[in-house]
Amino acid sequence: MATIRKRSRKRDAILACVRATTCHPSAEWVYQRLKPTIPDLSLGTVYRNLSMFKDEGLVISVGTVGGLERFDGNTKPHTHFVCTRCSAVLDLMDINLEDGFLQNVHDTAGGAITDYRLSFYGLCPDCMQAANAAE
Ligand SMILES: [Zn+2]
Ligand SMILES: [Zn+2]
């Protein structure tokens, strides 16, 4: 019983951690964040739980950025901007995909679109500024 309770406490903490941030964390980030309050937490447990959450639709994967898979607690369809320099993943919630674009995808797919993952890549404002300053 004690083991099960402990395991679900970790599970709850991991899910809450991903949902509480908009930084689109990696497993490593979640692990570093929770380790001080859950000393017996292992990186493997974080990986396993994030993978389960993904299968259960509780989190989505933003894909691999700089070699690490990144997760999002916001499962509503939205667009991302990924900085190729500092690996920041930003939400572009207010981007309005023109109806024509989604209609075009819909027509091409021929079925029904229920979800989408769209990411743009480039330099974030901070990295843009740093690049300009270095010139
Ligand atoms: Zn950046
Ligand atoms: Zn997001």
Short mmCIF file of N, CA and C and ligand atoms in Angstrom, two decimals:
data_model
loop_
_atom_site.label_atom_id
_atom_site.label_comp_id
_atom_site.label_asym_id
_atom_site.label_seq_id
_atom_site.Cartn_x
_atom_site.Cartn_y
_atom_site.Cartn_z
N MET A 1 0.83 -1.21 0.00
CA MET A 1 0.00 0.00 0.00
C MET A 1 0.86 1.26 0.00
N ALA A 2 1.85 1.23 0.88
CA ALA A 2 2.72 2.41 1.03
C ALA A 2 3.42 2.72 -0.29
N THR A 3 3.83 1.66 -0.98
CA THR A 3 4.55 1.83 -2.25
C THR A 3 3.64 2.50 -3.28
N ILE A 4 2.41 2.03 -3.34
CA ILE A 4 1.46 2.56 -4.32
C ILE A 4 1.19 4.03 -4.03
N ARG A 5 1.01 4.34 -2.75
CA ARG A 5 0.71 5.72 -2.40
C ARG A 5 1.88 6.63 -2.78
N LYS A 6 3.08 6.10 -2.50
CA LYS A 6 4.28 6.89 -2.80
C LYS A 6 4.41 7.10 -4.31
N ARG A 7 4.13 6.04 -5.06
CA ARG A 7 4.28 6.13 -6.50
C ARG A 7 3.30 7.15 -7.08
N SER A 8 2.07 7.17 -6.57
CA SER A 8 1.09 8.10 -7.13
C SER A 8 1.37 9.53 -6.66
N ARG A 9 2.02 9.66 -5.50
CA ARG A 9 2.41 10.99 -5.04
C ARG A 9 3.45 11.57 -6.00
N LYS A 10 4.37 10.72 -6.42
CA LYS A 10 5.38 11.16 -7.39
C LYS A 10 4.72 11.51 -8.72
N ARG A 11 3.82 10.63 -9.12
CA ARG A 11 3.10 10.83 -10.38
C ARG A 11 2.38 12.20 -10.35
N ASP A 12 1.66 12.45 -9.25
CA ASP A 12 0.93 13.72 -9.12
C ASP A 12 1.88 14.91 -9.16
N ALA A 13 3.02 14.77 -8.48
CA ALA A 13 3.98 15.87 -8.41
C ALA A 13 4.57 16.17 -9.79
N ILE A 14 4.86 15.11 -10.56
CA ILE A 14 5.44 15.28 -11.89
C ILE A 14 4.45 15.97 -12.82
N LEU A 15 3.19 15.51 -12.77
CA LEU A 15 2.17 16.11 -13.63
C LEU A 15 1.93 17.57 -13.24
N ALA A 16 1.84 17.83 -11.93
CA ALA A 16 1.62 19.20 -11.46
C ALA A 16 2.76 20.11 -11.88
N CYS A 17 3.98 19.58 -11.83
CA CYS A 17 5.17 20.35 -12.20
C CYS A 17 5.12 20.77 -13.67
N VAL A 18 4.76 19.83 -14.54
CA VAL A 18 4.69 20.14 -15.98
C VAL A 18 3.57 21.14 -16.25
N ARG A 19 2.45 20.98 -15.53
CA ARG A 19 1.31 21.87 -15.75
C ARG A 19 1.53 23.27 -15.20
N ALA A 20 2.42 23.39 -14.22
CA ALA A 20 2.62 24.67 -13.53
C ALA A 20 3.58 25.60 -14.27
N THR A 21 4.20 25.13 -15.32
CA THR A 21 5.18 25.96 -16.03
C THR A 21 4.81 26.08 -17.51
N THR A 22 5.24 27.18 -18.11
CA THR A 22 5.04 27.33 -19.56
C THR A 22 6.38 27.19 -20.28
N CYS A 23 7.42 26.68 -19.56
CA CYS A 23 8.75 26.59 -20.18
C CYS A 23 8.91 25.33 -21.03
N HIS A 24 7.86 24.48 -21.09
CA HIS A 24 7.94 23.25 -21.90
C HIS A 24 9.14 22.42 -21.46
N PRO A 25 9.08 21.92 -20.21
CA PRO A 25 10.26 21.28 -19.61
C PRO A 25 10.65 19.95 -20.23
N SER A 26 11.92 19.61 -20.05
CA SER A 26 12.42 18.27 -20.35
C SER A 26 12.28 17.44 -19.08
N ALA A 27 12.47 16.13 -19.20
CA ALA A 27 12.44 15.25 -18.02
C ALA A 27 13.50 15.70 -17.01
N GLU A 28 14.67 16.09 -17.51
CA GLU A 28 15.76 16.53 -16.64
C GLU A 28 15.35 17.76 -15.82
N TRP A 29 14.67 18.69 -16.46
CA TRP A 29 14.23 19.92 -15.78
C TRP A 29 13.27 19.58 -14.65
N VAL A 30 12.29 18.69 -14.94
CA VAL A 30 11.30 18.28 -13.93
C VAL A 30 12.01 17.59 -12.77
N TYR A 31 12.97 16.73 -13.11
CA TYR A 31 13.73 15.99 -12.10
C TYR A 31 14.48 16.95 -11.17
N GLN A 32 15.20 17.90 -11.75
CA GLN A 32 15.95 18.89 -10.95
C GLN A 32 15.03 19.70 -10.05
N ARG A 33 13.86 20.02 -10.56
CA ARG A 33 12.89 20.83 -9.86
C ARG A 33 12.29 20.11 -8.66
N LEU A 34 12.01 18.79 -8.83
CA LEU A 34 11.30 18.04 -7.79
C LEU A 34 12.24 17.35 -6.80
N LYS A 35 13.46 17.12 -7.22
CA LYS A 35 14.43 16.37 -6.40
C LYS A 35 14.56 16.91 -4.97
N PRO A 36 14.63 18.23 -4.75
CA PRO A 36 14.77 18.72 -3.37
C PRO A 36 13.61 18.33 -2.46
N THR A 37 12.38 18.24 -3.00
CA THR A 37 11.23 17.89 -2.17
C THR A 37 10.93 16.40 -2.18
N ILE A 38 11.42 15.67 -3.21
CA ILE A 38 11.23 14.22 -3.28
C ILE A 38 12.62 13.59 -3.47
N PRO A 39 13.36 13.44 -2.37
CA PRO A 39 14.77 13.01 -2.47
C PRO A 39 14.98 11.64 -3.13
N ASP A 40 13.97 10.74 -3.02
CA ASP A 40 14.17 9.40 -3.61
C ASP A 40 13.66 9.32 -5.05
N LEU A 41 13.39 10.46 -5.63
CA LEU A 41 12.95 10.49 -7.03
C LEU A 41 14.12 10.14 -7.95
N SER A 42 13.84 9.32 -8.97
CA SER A 42 14.90 9.02 -9.95
C SER A 42 14.51 9.60 -11.31
N LEU A 43 15.53 9.87 -12.10
CA LEU A 43 15.28 10.42 -13.43
C LEU A 43 14.46 9.43 -14.27
N GLY A 44 14.70 8.14 -14.06
CA GLY A 44 13.95 7.10 -14.77
C GLY A 44 12.46 7.17 -14.48
N THR A 45 12.11 7.44 -13.22
CA THR A 45 10.70 7.57 -12.83
C THR A 45 10.06 8.74 -13.55
N VAL A 46 10.79 9.84 -13.65
CA VAL A 46 10.26 11.02 -14.34
C VAL A 46 10.03 10.68 -15.81
N TYR A 47 11.01 10.04 -16.45
CA TYR A 47 10.88 9.62 -17.85
C TYR A 47 9.66 8.74 -18.06
N ARG A 48 9.53 7.72 -17.18
CA ARG A 48 8.43 6.75 -17.32
C ARG A 48 7.08 7.44 -17.18
N ASN A 49 6.96 8.33 -16.19
CA ASN A 49 5.68 9.00 -15.96
C ASN A 49 5.34 9.95 -17.11
N LEU A 50 6.33 10.68 -17.59
CA LEU A 50 6.07 11.61 -18.70
C LEU A 50 5.61 10.83 -19.93
N SER A 51 6.23 9.68 -20.15
CA SER A 51 5.85 8.84 -21.28
C SER A 51 4.41 8.34 -21.13
N MET A 52 4.03 7.97 -19.89
CA MET A 52 2.65 7.54 -19.63
C MET A 52 1.66 8.69 -19.83
N PHE A 53 2.02 9.87 -19.31
CA PHE A 53 1.14 11.03 -19.46
C PHE A 53 0.89 11.33 -20.93
N LYS A 54 1.95 11.15 -21.70
CA LYS A 54 1.86 11.41 -23.14
C LYS A 54 0.86 10.42 -23.77
N ASP A 55 0.99 9.14 -23.41
CA ASP A 55 0.07 8.12 -23.93
C ASP A 55 -1.36 8.39 -23.50
N GLU A 56 -1.51 8.91 -22.27
CA GLU A 56 -2.85 9.16 -21.73
C GLU A 56 -3.42 10.50 -22.20
N GLY A 57 -2.62 11.26 -22.93
CA GLY A 57 -3.09 12.55 -23.44
C GLY A 57 -3.09 13.66 -22.40
N LEU A 58 -2.39 13.46 -21.28
CA LEU A 58 -2.36 14.47 -20.22
C LEU A 58 -1.32 15.55 -20.50
N VAL A 59 -0.30 15.19 -21.24
CA VAL A 59 0.70 16.16 -21.69
C VAL A 59 0.96 15.88 -23.17
N ILE A 60 1.52 16.85 -23.86
CA ILE A 60 1.93 16.58 -25.23
C ILE A 60 3.44 16.75 -25.35
N SER A 61 4.00 16.12 -26.33
CA SER A 61 5.42 16.27 -26.60
C SER A 61 5.59 17.39 -27.62
N VAL A 62 6.53 18.27 -27.34
CA VAL A 62 6.81 19.37 -28.27
C VAL A 62 7.90 18.92 -29.25
N GLY A 63 8.40 17.70 -29.05
CA GLY A 63 9.47 17.19 -29.90
C GLY A 63 10.81 17.38 -29.21
N THR A 64 11.86 17.02 -29.91
CA THR A 64 13.20 17.08 -29.33
C THR A 64 13.86 18.41 -29.68
N VAL A 65 14.34 19.10 -28.65
CA VAL A 65 15.03 20.38 -28.84
C VAL A 65 16.41 20.25 -28.21
N GLY A 66 17.44 20.41 -29.02
CA GLY A 66 18.81 20.26 -28.52
C GLY A 66 19.05 18.89 -27.91
N GLY A 67 18.42 17.85 -28.43
CA GLY A 67 18.65 16.49 -27.97
C GLY A 67 17.76 16.02 -26.83
N LEU A 68 16.94 16.92 -26.27
CA LEU A 68 16.06 16.54 -25.16
C LEU A 68 14.60 16.69 -25.56
N GLU A 69 13.79 15.66 -25.25
CA GLU A 69 12.36 15.78 -25.53
C GLU A 69 11.73 16.78 -24.57
N ARG A 70 10.86 17.64 -25.09
CA ARG A 70 10.23 18.68 -24.27
C ARG A 70 8.73 18.42 -24.20
N PHE A 71 8.15 18.73 -23.03
CA PHE A 71 6.75 18.42 -22.78
C PHE A 71 5.94 19.68 -22.49
N ASP A 72 4.64 19.58 -22.73
CA ASP A 72 3.74 20.70 -22.54
C ASP A 72 2.50 20.23 -21.79
N GLY A 73 2.19 20.89 -20.67
CA GLY A 73 0.99 20.55 -19.90
C GLY A 73 -0.27 21.13 -20.51
N ASN A 74 -0.09 22.03 -21.46
CA ASN A 74 -1.23 22.61 -22.16
C ASN A 74 -1.52 21.77 -23.40
N THR A 75 -2.61 20.99 -23.34
CA THR A 75 -2.88 20.04 -24.42
C THR A 75 -3.80 20.61 -25.49
N LYS A 76 -4.24 21.87 -25.30
CA LYS A 76 -5.05 22.50 -26.35
C LYS A 76 -4.17 22.76 -27.57
N PRO A 77 -4.70 22.57 -28.78
CA PRO A 77 -3.88 22.84 -29.96
C PRO A 77 -3.36 24.27 -29.96
N HIS A 78 -2.07 24.43 -30.02
CA HIS A 78 -1.49 25.76 -30.13
C HIS A 78 -0.14 25.68 -30.81
N THR A 79 0.34 26.84 -31.22
CA THR A 79 1.53 26.91 -32.03
C THR A 79 2.74 27.24 -31.18
N HIS A 80 3.90 26.68 -31.53
CA HIS A 80 5.13 26.92 -30.77
C HIS A 80 6.18 27.63 -31.59
N PHE A 81 7.01 28.37 -30.87
CA PHE A 81 8.20 28.93 -31.48
C PHE A 81 9.40 28.36 -30.73
N VAL A 82 10.32 27.73 -31.45
CA VAL A 82 11.49 27.10 -30.83
C VAL A 82 12.74 27.89 -31.21
N CYS A 83 13.48 28.34 -30.21
CA CYS A 83 14.73 29.04 -30.48
C CYS A 83 15.84 28.02 -30.70
N THR A 84 16.48 28.11 -31.85
CA THR A 84 17.51 27.13 -32.19
C THR A 84 18.83 27.42 -31.50
N ARG A 85 18.89 28.56 -30.82
CA ARG A 85 20.14 28.94 -30.16
C ARG A 85 20.12 28.61 -28.66
N CYS A 86 19.04 29.03 -27.94
CA CYS A 86 18.99 28.80 -26.48
C CYS A 86 17.99 27.71 -26.11
N SER A 87 17.34 27.09 -27.10
CA SER A 87 16.38 26.00 -26.88
C SER A 87 15.12 26.43 -26.13
N ALA A 88 14.83 27.76 -26.10
CA ALA A 88 13.58 28.22 -25.49
C ALA A 88 12.42 27.75 -26.37
N VAL A 89 11.34 27.32 -25.72
CA VAL A 89 10.12 26.96 -26.45
C VAL A 89 9.02 27.90 -25.97
N LEU A 90 8.51 28.72 -26.87
CA LEU A 90 7.52 29.73 -26.50
C LEU A 90 6.17 29.38 -27.11
N ASP A 91 5.10 29.68 -26.36
CA ASP A 91 3.75 29.49 -26.89
C ASP A 91 3.37 30.68 -27.74
N LEU A 92 2.79 30.41 -28.87
CA LEU A 92 2.24 31.49 -29.70
C LEU A 92 0.72 31.31 -29.67
N MET A 93 0.13 31.62 -28.51
CA MET A 93 -1.29 31.33 -28.31
C MET A 93 -2.18 32.18 -29.21
N ASP A 94 -1.75 33.40 -29.50
CA ASP A 94 -2.63 34.33 -30.21
C ASP A 94 -2.48 34.26 -31.72
N ILE A 95 -1.61 33.35 -32.17
CA ILE A 95 -1.48 33.18 -33.62
C ILE A 95 -2.80 32.65 -34.15
N ASN A 96 -3.33 33.34 -35.12
CA ASN A 96 -4.59 32.93 -35.70
C ASN A 96 -4.33 32.33 -37.08
N LEU A 97 -4.43 31.02 -37.16
CA LEU A 97 -4.23 30.39 -38.46
C LEU A 97 -5.44 30.72 -39.32
N GLU A 98 -5.16 31.27 -40.43
CA GLU A 98 -6.26 31.67 -41.29
C GLU A 98 -7.11 30.46 -41.64
N ASP A 99 -8.41 30.70 -41.72
CA ASP A 99 -9.34 29.60 -42.02
C ASP A 99 -8.91 28.87 -43.29
N GLY A 100 -8.42 29.61 -44.24
CA GLY A 100 -8.02 29.03 -45.52
C GLY A 100 -6.93 27.99 -45.35
N PHE A 101 -6.02 28.24 -44.42
CA PHE A 101 -4.91 27.32 -44.18
C PHE A 101 -5.42 25.99 -43.63
N LEU A 102 -6.22 26.06 -42.56
CA LEU A 102 -6.75 24.83 -41.96
C LEU A 102 -7.67 24.10 -42.94
N GLN A 103 -8.43 24.88 -43.71
CA GLN A 103 -9.33 24.28 -44.71
C GLN A 103 -8.52 23.52 -45.75
N ASN A 104 -7.41 24.13 -46.13
CA ASN A 104 -6.51 23.53 -47.12
C ASN A 104 -5.96 22.20 -46.60
N VAL A 105 -5.52 22.20 -45.31
CA VAL A 105 -5.01 20.97 -44.69
C VAL A 105 -6.10 19.92 -44.65
N HIS A 106 -7.27 20.37 -44.24
CA HIS A 106 -8.44 19.50 -44.13
C HIS A 106 -8.76 18.83 -45.47
N ASP A 107 -8.78 19.63 -46.52
CA ASP A 107 -9.08 19.12 -47.86
C ASP A 107 -8.02 18.13 -48.31
N THR A 108 -6.76 18.46 -48.04
CA THR A 108 -5.65 17.61 -48.47
C THR A 108 -5.68 16.28 -47.73
N ALA A 109 -5.94 16.34 -46.39
CA ALA A 109 -5.98 15.12 -45.58
C ALA A 109 -7.19 14.27 -45.94
N GLY A 110 -8.28 14.92 -46.32
CA GLY A 110 -9.47 14.21 -46.76
C GLY A 110 -10.34 13.68 -45.64
N GLY A 111 -9.85 13.73 -44.38
CA GLY A 111 -10.65 13.25 -43.25
C GLY A 111 -11.10 14.40 -42.39
N ALA A 112 -10.98 14.25 -41.08
CA ALA A 112 -11.34 15.31 -40.15
C ALA A 112 -10.13 15.66 -39.30
N ILE A 113 -9.77 16.92 -39.25
CA ILE A 113 -8.66 17.37 -38.40
C ILE A 113 -9.20 17.59 -36.99
N THR A 114 -8.63 16.91 -36.00
CA THR A 114 -9.07 17.10 -34.62
C THR A 114 -7.99 17.75 -33.76
N ASP A 115 -6.79 17.83 -34.27
CA ASP A 115 -5.67 18.32 -33.48
C ASP A 115 -4.55 18.68 -34.44
N TYR A 116 -3.66 19.57 -33.99
CA TYR A 116 -2.48 19.82 -34.82
C TYR A 116 -1.30 20.23 -33.96
N ARG A 117 -0.09 20.00 -34.44
CA ARG A 117 1.15 20.43 -33.78
C ARG A 117 1.91 21.23 -34.80
N LEU A 118 2.16 22.46 -34.50
CA LEU A 118 2.85 23.32 -35.44
C LEU A 118 3.93 24.08 -34.70
N SER A 119 5.17 24.00 -35.18
CA SER A 119 6.27 24.71 -34.55
C SER A 119 7.03 25.53 -35.58
N PHE A 120 7.39 26.73 -35.17
CA PHE A 120 8.26 27.57 -35.98
C PHE A 120 9.63 27.59 -35.32
N TYR A 121 10.68 27.71 -36.11
CA TYR A 121 12.04 27.68 -35.57
C TYR A 121 12.79 28.95 -35.96
N GLY A 122 13.66 29.41 -35.06
CA GLY A 122 14.44 30.60 -35.36
C GLY A 122 15.11 31.12 -34.11
N LEU A 123 15.35 32.43 -34.06
CA LEU A 123 15.98 33.05 -32.89
C LEU A 123 14.91 33.76 -32.07
N CYS A 124 14.93 33.54 -30.74
CA CYS A 124 14.00 34.24 -29.86
C CYS A 124 14.46 35.70 -29.73
N PRO A 125 13.61 36.60 -29.20
CA PRO A 125 14.00 38.01 -29.09
C PRO A 125 15.33 38.23 -28.36
N ASP A 126 15.57 37.50 -27.26
CA ASP A 126 16.82 37.64 -26.50
C ASP A 126 18.03 37.26 -27.34
N CYS A 127 17.95 36.14 -28.03
CA CYS A 127 19.06 35.67 -28.84
C CYS A 127 19.27 36.58 -30.05
N MET A 128 18.17 37.12 -30.56
CA MET A 128 18.22 38.06 -31.67
C MET A 128 19.02 39.30 -31.25
N GLN A 129 18.72 39.78 -30.02
CA GLN A 129 19.40 40.95 -29.48
C GLN A 129 20.88 40.67 -29.28
N ALA A 130 21.18 39.49 -28.70
CA ALA A 130 22.57 39.09 -28.47
C ALA A 130 23.33 38.98 -29.78
N ALA A 131 22.68 38.45 -30.81
CA ALA A 131 23.31 38.30 -32.12
C ALA A 131 23.59 39.67 -32.73
N ASN A 132 22.64 40.59 -32.57
CA ASN A 132 22.82 41.94 -33.10
C ASN A 132 23.94 42.68 -32.37
N ALA A 133 23.99 42.48 -31.04
CA ALA A 133 25.00 43.17 -30.22
C ALA A 133 26.40 42.66 -30.56
N ALA A 134 26.52 41.41 -30.97
CA ALA A 134 27.82 40.80 -31.25
C ALA A 134 28.39 41.28 -32.58
N GLU A 135 27.51 41.86 -33.41
CA GLU A 135 27.97 42.28 -34.74
C GLU A 135 28.86 43.50 -34.69
ZN ZN B 1 16.96 32.10 -27.74
ZN ZN B 2 3.02 25.09 -25.49
#
